[in-house]
Amino acid sequence: MKSTEHPHRFWAWYTVSALFGSLAAAWLAVWQFGAANPVAWVVLCVLGVALTGLVGNAYRTQATSIAALLVLVLFAGIGFFGTGAVSGTVLSTDGKRTVAQITAVHPRNGKAAGYCLLRTAEGQDIAKRLSPCEGRDVGNRLEVTYDPAGRQYPTENLPDPGGAVRWTAGLVAVLVLLVLSMPLWGPRGPRVRERQR
């Protein structure tokens, strides 16, 4: 059955499923791979573009074209704040606090920030690097919180994901409200002209 014959059914089955599925998949990718892992960012980009395409094609009106652009902006904001929220949550729940020793210092190189490699007090190398790490030398000791599973980057601060979680929750609420309200206003207004072949 064509989606143009039953646009509400298309919206309910595909767009809403894609909305909640993409949010869950994005959260899982960042949780599993880490906030700065390229795999997580590729997953976020693919999911954001796919959801944008579904929203824009749901009713093919100018209103849904604008909604699709807003979805892309909101998803980008969720990706930015959400990665920090997930990373902070992982470190606050599963992270360990330790006095680490710096084993290597890599100074700032162009636009790339400097970073340090660390070893725990028990002699275990910390999988991820600490960045920024300015003004430090090999052998210095500092207190850090790190992820024993090696998914998230360590931090000198005590993890407090509260602010990032609130921003993420607010953006998710706006995105959900936007998509769930589409049947009320999406079909109205001029339709987007399809290209002539």
PDB file of C-alpha atoms in Angstrom:
ATOM      1  CA  MET A   1       0.000   0.000   0.000  1.00  0.00           C
ATOM      2  CA  LYS A   2       1.465   3.359  -0.963  1.00  0.00           C
ATOM      3  CA  SER A   3       2.392   5.784   1.769  1.00  0.00           C
ATOM      4  CA  THR A   4       0.749   8.650  -0.146  1.00  0.00           C
ATOM      5  CA  GLU A   5      -2.637   6.913   0.147  1.00  0.00           C
ATOM      6  CA  HIS A   6      -2.332   6.620   3.924  1.00  0.00           C
ATOM      7  CA  PRO A   7       0.163   9.249   5.127  1.00  0.00           C
ATOM      8  CA  HIS A   8      -0.882   8.871   8.777  1.00  0.00           C
ATOM      9  CA  ARG A   9      -0.142   5.151   8.629  1.00  0.00           C
ATOM     10  CA  PHE A  10       3.254   5.887   7.057  1.00  0.00           C
ATOM     11  CA  TRP A  11       3.939   8.412   9.801  1.00  0.00           C
ATOM     12  CA  ALA A  12       2.843   6.068  12.609  1.00  0.00           C
ATOM     13  CA  TRP A  13       4.716   2.993  11.436  1.00  0.00           C
ATOM     14  CA  TYR A  14       7.921   4.458  10.071  1.00  0.00           C
ATOM     15  CA  THR A  15       8.551   7.965  11.391  1.00  0.00           C
ATOM     16  CA  VAL A  16       7.606   7.327  15.034  1.00  0.00           C
ATOM     17  CA  SER A  17       9.448   3.989  15.044  1.00  0.00           C
ATOM     18  CA  ALA A  18      12.499   5.690  13.529  1.00  0.00           C
ATOM     19  CA  LEU A  19      12.320   8.500  16.117  1.00  0.00           C
ATOM     20  CA  PHE A  20      12.457   6.265  19.178  1.00  0.00           C
ATOM     21  CA  GLY A  21      14.680   3.688  17.489  1.00  0.00           C
ATOM     22  CA  SER A  22      17.247   6.312  16.473  1.00  0.00           C
ATOM     23  CA  LEU A  23      17.355   7.839  19.962  1.00  0.00           C
ATOM     24  CA  ALA A  24      17.840   4.407  21.535  1.00  0.00           C
ATOM     25  CA  ALA A  25      20.482   3.396  18.975  1.00  0.00           C
ATOM     26  CA  ALA A  26      22.364   6.685  19.432  1.00  0.00           C
ATOM     27  CA  TRP A  27      22.402   6.257  23.217  1.00  0.00           C
ATOM     28  CA  LEU A  28      23.604   2.656  22.866  1.00  0.00           C
ATOM     29  CA  ALA A  29      26.366   3.601  20.401  1.00  0.00           C
ATOM     30  CA  VAL A  30      27.787   6.300  22.678  1.00  0.00           C
ATOM     31  CA  TRP A  31      27.466   4.062  25.749  1.00  0.00           C
ATOM     32  CA  GLN A  32      29.213   1.155  24.049  1.00  0.00           C
ATOM     33  CA  PHE A  33      31.894   2.909  21.971  1.00  0.00           C
ATOM     34  CA  GLY A  34      32.536   6.126  23.913  1.00  0.00           C
ATOM     35  CA  ALA A  35      31.706   9.786  23.421  1.00  0.00           C
ATOM     36  CA  ALA A  36      34.638  10.580  21.115  1.00  0.00           C
ATOM     37  CA  ASN A  37      34.800   7.320  19.178  1.00  0.00           C
ATOM     38  CA  PRO A  38      34.383   7.864  15.406  1.00  0.00           C
ATOM     39  CA  VAL A  39      32.030   4.853  15.233  1.00  0.00           C
ATOM     40  CA  ALA A  40      29.614   6.551  17.630  1.00  0.00           C
ATOM     41  CA  TRP A  41      29.657   9.778  15.581  1.00  0.00           C
ATOM     42  CA  VAL A  42      29.102   7.908  12.305  1.00  0.00           C
ATOM     43  CA  VAL A  43      26.101   6.167  13.886  1.00  0.00           C
ATOM     44  CA  LEU A  44      24.747   9.517  15.131  1.00  0.00           C
ATOM     45  CA  CYS A  45      25.144  11.152  11.703  1.00  0.00           C
ATOM     46  CA  VAL A  46      23.495   8.266   9.834  1.00  0.00           C
ATOM     47  CA  LEU A  47      20.571   8.133  12.270  1.00  0.00           C
ATOM     48  CA  GLY A  48      20.067  11.907  12.164  1.00  0.00           C
ATOM     49  CA  VAL A  49      20.036  12.028   8.365  1.00  0.00           C
ATOM     50  CA  ALA A  50      17.701   9.016   8.133  1.00  0.00           C
ATOM     51  CA  LEU A  51      15.225  10.515  10.595  1.00  0.00           C
ATOM     52  CA  THR A  52      15.391  13.867   8.784  1.00  0.00           C
ATOM     53  CA  GLY A  53      14.577  12.158   5.483  1.00  0.00           C
ATOM     54  CA  LEU A  54      11.600  10.308   6.942  1.00  0.00           C
ATOM     55  CA  VAL A  55      10.163  13.450   8.517  1.00  0.00           C
ATOM     56  CA  GLY A  56      10.598  15.443   5.306  1.00  0.00           C
ATOM     57  CA  ASN A  57       8.912  12.758   3.199  1.00  0.00           C
ATOM     58  CA  ALA A  58       6.034  11.952   5.541  1.00  0.00           C
ATOM     59  CA  TYR A  59       3.562  14.410   3.988  1.00  0.00           C
ATOM     60  CA  ARG A  60       5.688  16.195   1.353  1.00  0.00           C
ATOM     61  CA  THR A  61       4.539  19.697   2.308  1.00  0.00           C
ATOM     62  CA  GLN A  62       6.586  22.820   2.891  1.00  0.00           C
ATOM     63  CA  ALA A  63       5.758  22.571   6.601  1.00  0.00           C
ATOM     64  CA  THR A  64       7.336  19.123   6.867  1.00  0.00           C
ATOM     65  CA  SER A  65      10.380  20.338   4.932  1.00  0.00           C
ATOM     66  CA  ILE A  66      10.922  22.979   7.623  1.00  0.00           C
ATOM     67  CA  ALA A  67      10.247  20.344  10.305  1.00  0.00           C
ATOM     68  CA  ALA A  68      12.901  18.109   8.744  1.00  0.00           C
ATOM     69  CA  LEU A  69      15.465  20.913   9.031  1.00  0.00           C
ATOM     70  CA  LEU A  70      14.487  21.441  12.679  1.00  0.00           C
ATOM     71  CA  VAL A  71      14.831  17.686  13.294  1.00  0.00           C
ATOM     72  CA  LEU A  72      18.373  17.777  11.918  1.00  0.00           C
ATOM     73  CA  VAL A  73      19.300  20.746  14.157  1.00  0.00           C
ATOM     74  CA  LEU A  74      17.709  19.121  17.223  1.00  0.00           C
ATOM     75  CA  PHE A  75      19.406  15.792  16.545  1.00  0.00           C
ATOM     76  CA  ALA A  76      22.757  17.562  16.238  1.00  0.00           C
ATOM     77  CA  GLY A  77      22.138  19.253  19.608  1.00  0.00           C
ATOM     78  CA  ILE A  78      21.154  15.931  21.144  1.00  0.00           C
ATOM     79  CA  GLY A  79      24.350  14.403  19.756  1.00  0.00           C
ATOM     80  CA  PHE A  80      26.474  17.217  21.231  1.00  0.00           C
ATOM     81  CA  PHE A  81      24.938  17.310  24.703  1.00  0.00           C
ATOM     82  CA  GLY A  82      23.950  13.628  24.731  1.00  0.00           C
ATOM     83  CA  THR A  83      27.489  12.355  24.278  1.00  0.00           C
ATOM     84  CA  GLY A  84      28.569  14.411  27.290  1.00  0.00           C
ATOM     85  CA  ALA A  85      25.585  13.156  29.275  1.00  0.00           C
ATOM     86  CA  VAL A  86      26.299   9.502  28.479  1.00  0.00           C
ATOM     87  CA  SER A  87      30.031   9.883  29.107  1.00  0.00           C
ATOM     88  CA  GLY A  88      29.427  11.619  32.445  1.00  0.00           C
ATOM     89  CA  THR A  89      26.855   9.013  33.443  1.00  0.00           C
ATOM     90  CA  VAL A  90      29.217   6.137  32.646  1.00  0.00           C
ATOM     91  CA  LEU A  91      32.025   7.754  34.629  1.00  0.00           C
ATOM     92  CA  SER A  92      29.765   8.584  37.585  1.00  0.00           C
ATOM     93  CA  THR A  93      28.293   5.054  37.778  1.00  0.00           C
ATOM     94  CA  ASP A  94      31.076   2.752  36.559  1.00  0.00           C
ATOM     95  CA  GLY A  95      34.145   5.012  36.828  1.00  0.00           C
ATOM     96  CA  LYS A  96      36.962   4.641  39.335  1.00  0.00           C
ATOM     97  CA  ARG A  97      38.765   7.451  41.099  1.00  0.00           C
ATOM     98  CA  THR A  98      42.527   6.990  41.322  1.00  0.00           C
ATOM     99  CA  VAL A  99      45.791   8.866  41.635  1.00  0.00           C
ATOM    100  CA  ALA A 100      47.319   8.334  38.195  1.00  0.00           C
ATOM    101  CA  GLN A 101      50.865   8.879  37.029  1.00  0.00           C
ATOM    102  CA  ILE A 102      51.606  10.509  33.687  1.00  0.00           C
ATOM    103  CA  THR A 103      53.623   8.138  31.504  1.00  0.00           C
ATOM    104  CA  ALA A 104      53.780  10.252  28.323  1.00  0.00           C
ATOM    105  CA  VAL A 105      53.033  13.848  27.355  1.00  0.00           C
ATOM    106  CA  HIS A 106      52.078  14.839  23.809  1.00  0.00           C
ATOM    107  CA  PRO A 107      52.095  18.646  23.405  1.00  0.00           C
ATOM    108  CA  ARG A 108      49.580  20.629  21.401  1.00  0.00           C
ATOM    109  CA  ASN A 109      50.090  20.143  17.651  1.00  0.00           C
ATOM    110  CA  GLY A 110      48.379  22.769  15.515  1.00  0.00           C
ATOM    111  CA  LYS A 111      44.649  22.552  16.241  1.00  0.00           C
ATOM    112  CA  ALA A 112      44.967  19.220  18.038  1.00  0.00           C
ATOM    113  CA  ALA A 113      44.961  19.612  21.822  1.00  0.00           C
ATOM    114  CA  GLY A 114      47.784  18.165  23.872  1.00  0.00           C
ATOM    115  CA  TYR A 115      47.171  14.993  25.829  1.00  0.00           C
ATOM    116  CA  CYS A 116      48.751  12.695  28.418  1.00  0.00           C
ATOM    117  CA  LEU A 117      48.875   8.939  28.806  1.00  0.00           C
ATOM    118  CA  LEU A 118      48.183   7.698  32.318  1.00  0.00           C
ATOM    119  CA  ARG A 119      48.829   4.711  34.570  1.00  0.00           C
ATOM    120  CA  THR A 120      46.816   3.920  37.688  1.00  0.00           C
ATOM    121  CA  ALA A 121      48.324   3.618  41.151  1.00  0.00           C
ATOM    122  CA  GLU A 122      48.034  -0.175  40.730  1.00  0.00           C
ATOM    123  CA  GLY A 123      50.267  -0.058  37.638  1.00  0.00           C
ATOM    124  CA  GLN A 124      47.527  -0.525  35.011  1.00  0.00           C
ATOM    125  CA  ASP A 125      47.626   1.651  31.896  1.00  0.00           C
ATOM    126  CA  ILE A 126      44.455   3.707  31.380  1.00  0.00           C
ATOM    127  CA  ALA A 127      43.141   2.917  27.900  1.00  0.00           C
ATOM    128  CA  LYS A 128      42.034   6.446  26.966  1.00  0.00           C
ATOM    129  CA  ARG A 129      44.139   9.604  27.073  1.00  0.00           C
ATOM    130  CA  LEU A 130      43.565  12.680  29.206  1.00  0.00           C
ATOM    131  CA  SER A 131      43.039  15.869  27.220  1.00  0.00           C
ATOM    132  CA  PRO A 132      43.739  18.732  27.654  1.00  0.00           C
ATOM    133  CA  CYS A 133      46.911  18.105  29.607  1.00  0.00           C
ATOM    134  CA  GLU A 134      48.847  21.371  29.475  1.00  0.00           C
ATOM    135  CA  GLY A 135      51.781  22.153  31.752  1.00  0.00           C
ATOM    136  CA  ARG A 136      52.287  18.589  32.909  1.00  0.00           C
ATOM    137  CA  ASP A 137      55.421  16.443  32.824  1.00  0.00           C
ATOM    138  CA  VAL A 138      56.093  12.721  32.751  1.00  0.00           C
ATOM    139  CA  GLY A 139      56.035  11.373  36.297  1.00  0.00           C
ATOM    140  CA  ASN A 140      53.522  13.934  37.610  1.00  0.00           C
ATOM    141  CA  ARG A 141      50.636  12.497  39.596  1.00  0.00           C
ATOM    142  CA  LEU A 142      47.056  13.677  39.438  1.00  0.00           C
ATOM    143  CA  GLU A 143      43.684  12.471  40.615  1.00  0.00           C
ATOM    144  CA  VAL A 144      41.399  11.303  37.808  1.00  0.00           C
ATOM    145  CA  THR A 145      38.182   9.389  37.256  1.00  0.00           C
ATOM    146  CA  TYR A 146      38.508   6.768  34.507  1.00  0.00           C
ATOM    147  CA  ASP A 147      36.377   4.071  32.895  1.00  0.00           C
ATOM    148  CA  PRO A 148      37.846   0.622  33.662  1.00  0.00           C
ATOM    149  CA  ALA A 149      36.144  -0.745  30.531  1.00  0.00           C
ATOM    150  CA  GLY A 150      38.050   1.797  28.409  1.00  0.00           C
ATOM    151  CA  ARG A 151      34.987   3.304  26.707  1.00  0.00           C
ATOM    152  CA  GLN A 152      35.128   6.891  27.976  1.00  0.00           C
ATOM    153  CA  TYR A 153      37.950   9.409  28.358  1.00  0.00           C
ATOM    154  CA  PRO A 154      39.223  10.073  31.893  1.00  0.00           C
ATOM    155  CA  THR A 155      38.604  13.382  33.619  1.00  0.00           C
ATOM    156  CA  GLU A 156      40.237  15.240  36.490  1.00  0.00           C
ATOM    157  CA  ASN A 157      36.891  16.588  37.652  1.00  0.00           C
ATOM    158  CA  LEU A 158      34.360  14.555  39.563  1.00  0.00           C
ATOM    159  CA  PRO A 159      31.799  13.473  36.939  1.00  0.00           C
ATOM    160  CA  ASP A 160      28.568  15.464  37.143  1.00  0.00           C
ATOM    161  CA  PRO A 161      26.385  14.722  34.116  1.00  0.00           C
ATOM    162  CA  GLY A 162      23.429  16.698  35.498  1.00  0.00           C
ATOM    163  CA  GLY A 163      23.693  19.754  33.215  1.00  0.00           C
ATOM    164  CA  ALA A 164      24.272  17.724  30.046  1.00  0.00           C
ATOM    165  CA  VAL A 165      21.432  15.357  30.990  1.00  0.00           C
ATOM    166  CA  ARG A 166      19.016  18.272  31.446  1.00  0.00           C
ATOM    167  CA  TRP A 167      19.965  19.832  28.096  1.00  0.00           C
ATOM    168  CA  THR A 168      19.661  16.453  26.368  1.00  0.00           C
ATOM    169  CA  ALA A 169      16.288  15.736  27.978  1.00  0.00           C
ATOM    170  CA  GLY A 170      14.979  19.150  26.925  1.00  0.00           C
ATOM    171  CA  LEU A 171      16.089  18.712  23.310  1.00  0.00           C
ATOM    172  CA  VAL A 172      14.674  15.166  23.199  1.00  0.00           C
ATOM    173  CA  ALA A 173      11.344  16.466  24.549  1.00  0.00           C
ATOM    174  CA  VAL A 174      11.182  19.159  21.836  1.00  0.00           C
ATOM    175  CA  LEU A 175      12.103  16.617  19.136  1.00  0.00           C
ATOM    176  CA  VAL A 176       9.472  14.116  20.325  1.00  0.00           C
ATOM    177  CA  LEU A 177       6.816  16.844  20.543  1.00  0.00           C
ATOM    178  CA  LEU A 178       7.687  18.071  17.045  1.00  0.00           C
ATOM    179  CA  VAL A 179       7.478  14.627  15.456  1.00  0.00           C
ATOM    180  CA  LEU A 180       4.419  13.416  17.389  1.00  0.00           C
ATOM    181  CA  SER A 181       2.478  16.585  16.509  1.00  0.00           C
ATOM    182  CA  MET A 182       3.124  16.257  12.770  1.00  0.00           C
ATOM    183  CA  PRO A 183      -0.272  14.684  11.880  1.00  0.00           C
ATOM    184  CA  LEU A 184      -1.960  17.842  13.227  1.00  0.00           C
ATOM    185  CA  TRP A 185      -0.141  20.276  10.940  1.00  0.00           C
ATOM    186  CA  GLY A 186       2.009  18.262   8.536  1.00  0.00           C
ATOM    187  CA  PRO A 187      -0.625  17.699   5.800  1.00  0.00           C
ATOM    188  CA  ARG A 188      -1.612  21.378   5.720  1.00  0.00           C
ATOM    189  CA  GLY A 189      -0.072  24.003   3.496  1.00  0.00           C
ATOM    190  CA  PRO A 190       1.319  23.838  -0.037  1.00  0.00           C
ATOM    191  CA  ARG A 191       2.879  20.584  -1.163  1.00  0.00           C
ATOM    192  CA  VAL A 192       6.496  20.359  -2.229  1.00  0.00           C
ATOM    193  CA  ARG A 193       6.723  20.100  -5.993  1.00  0.00           C
ATOM    194  CA  GLU A 194       8.382  16.928  -7.218  1.00  0.00           C
ATOM    195  CA  ARG A 195      10.972  17.161  -9.950  1.00  0.00           C
ATOM    196  CA  GLN A 196       9.691  16.820 -13.484  1.00  0.00           C
ATOM    197  CA  ARG A 197      11.272  13.953 -15.404  1.00  0.00           C
TER     198      ARG A 197
END
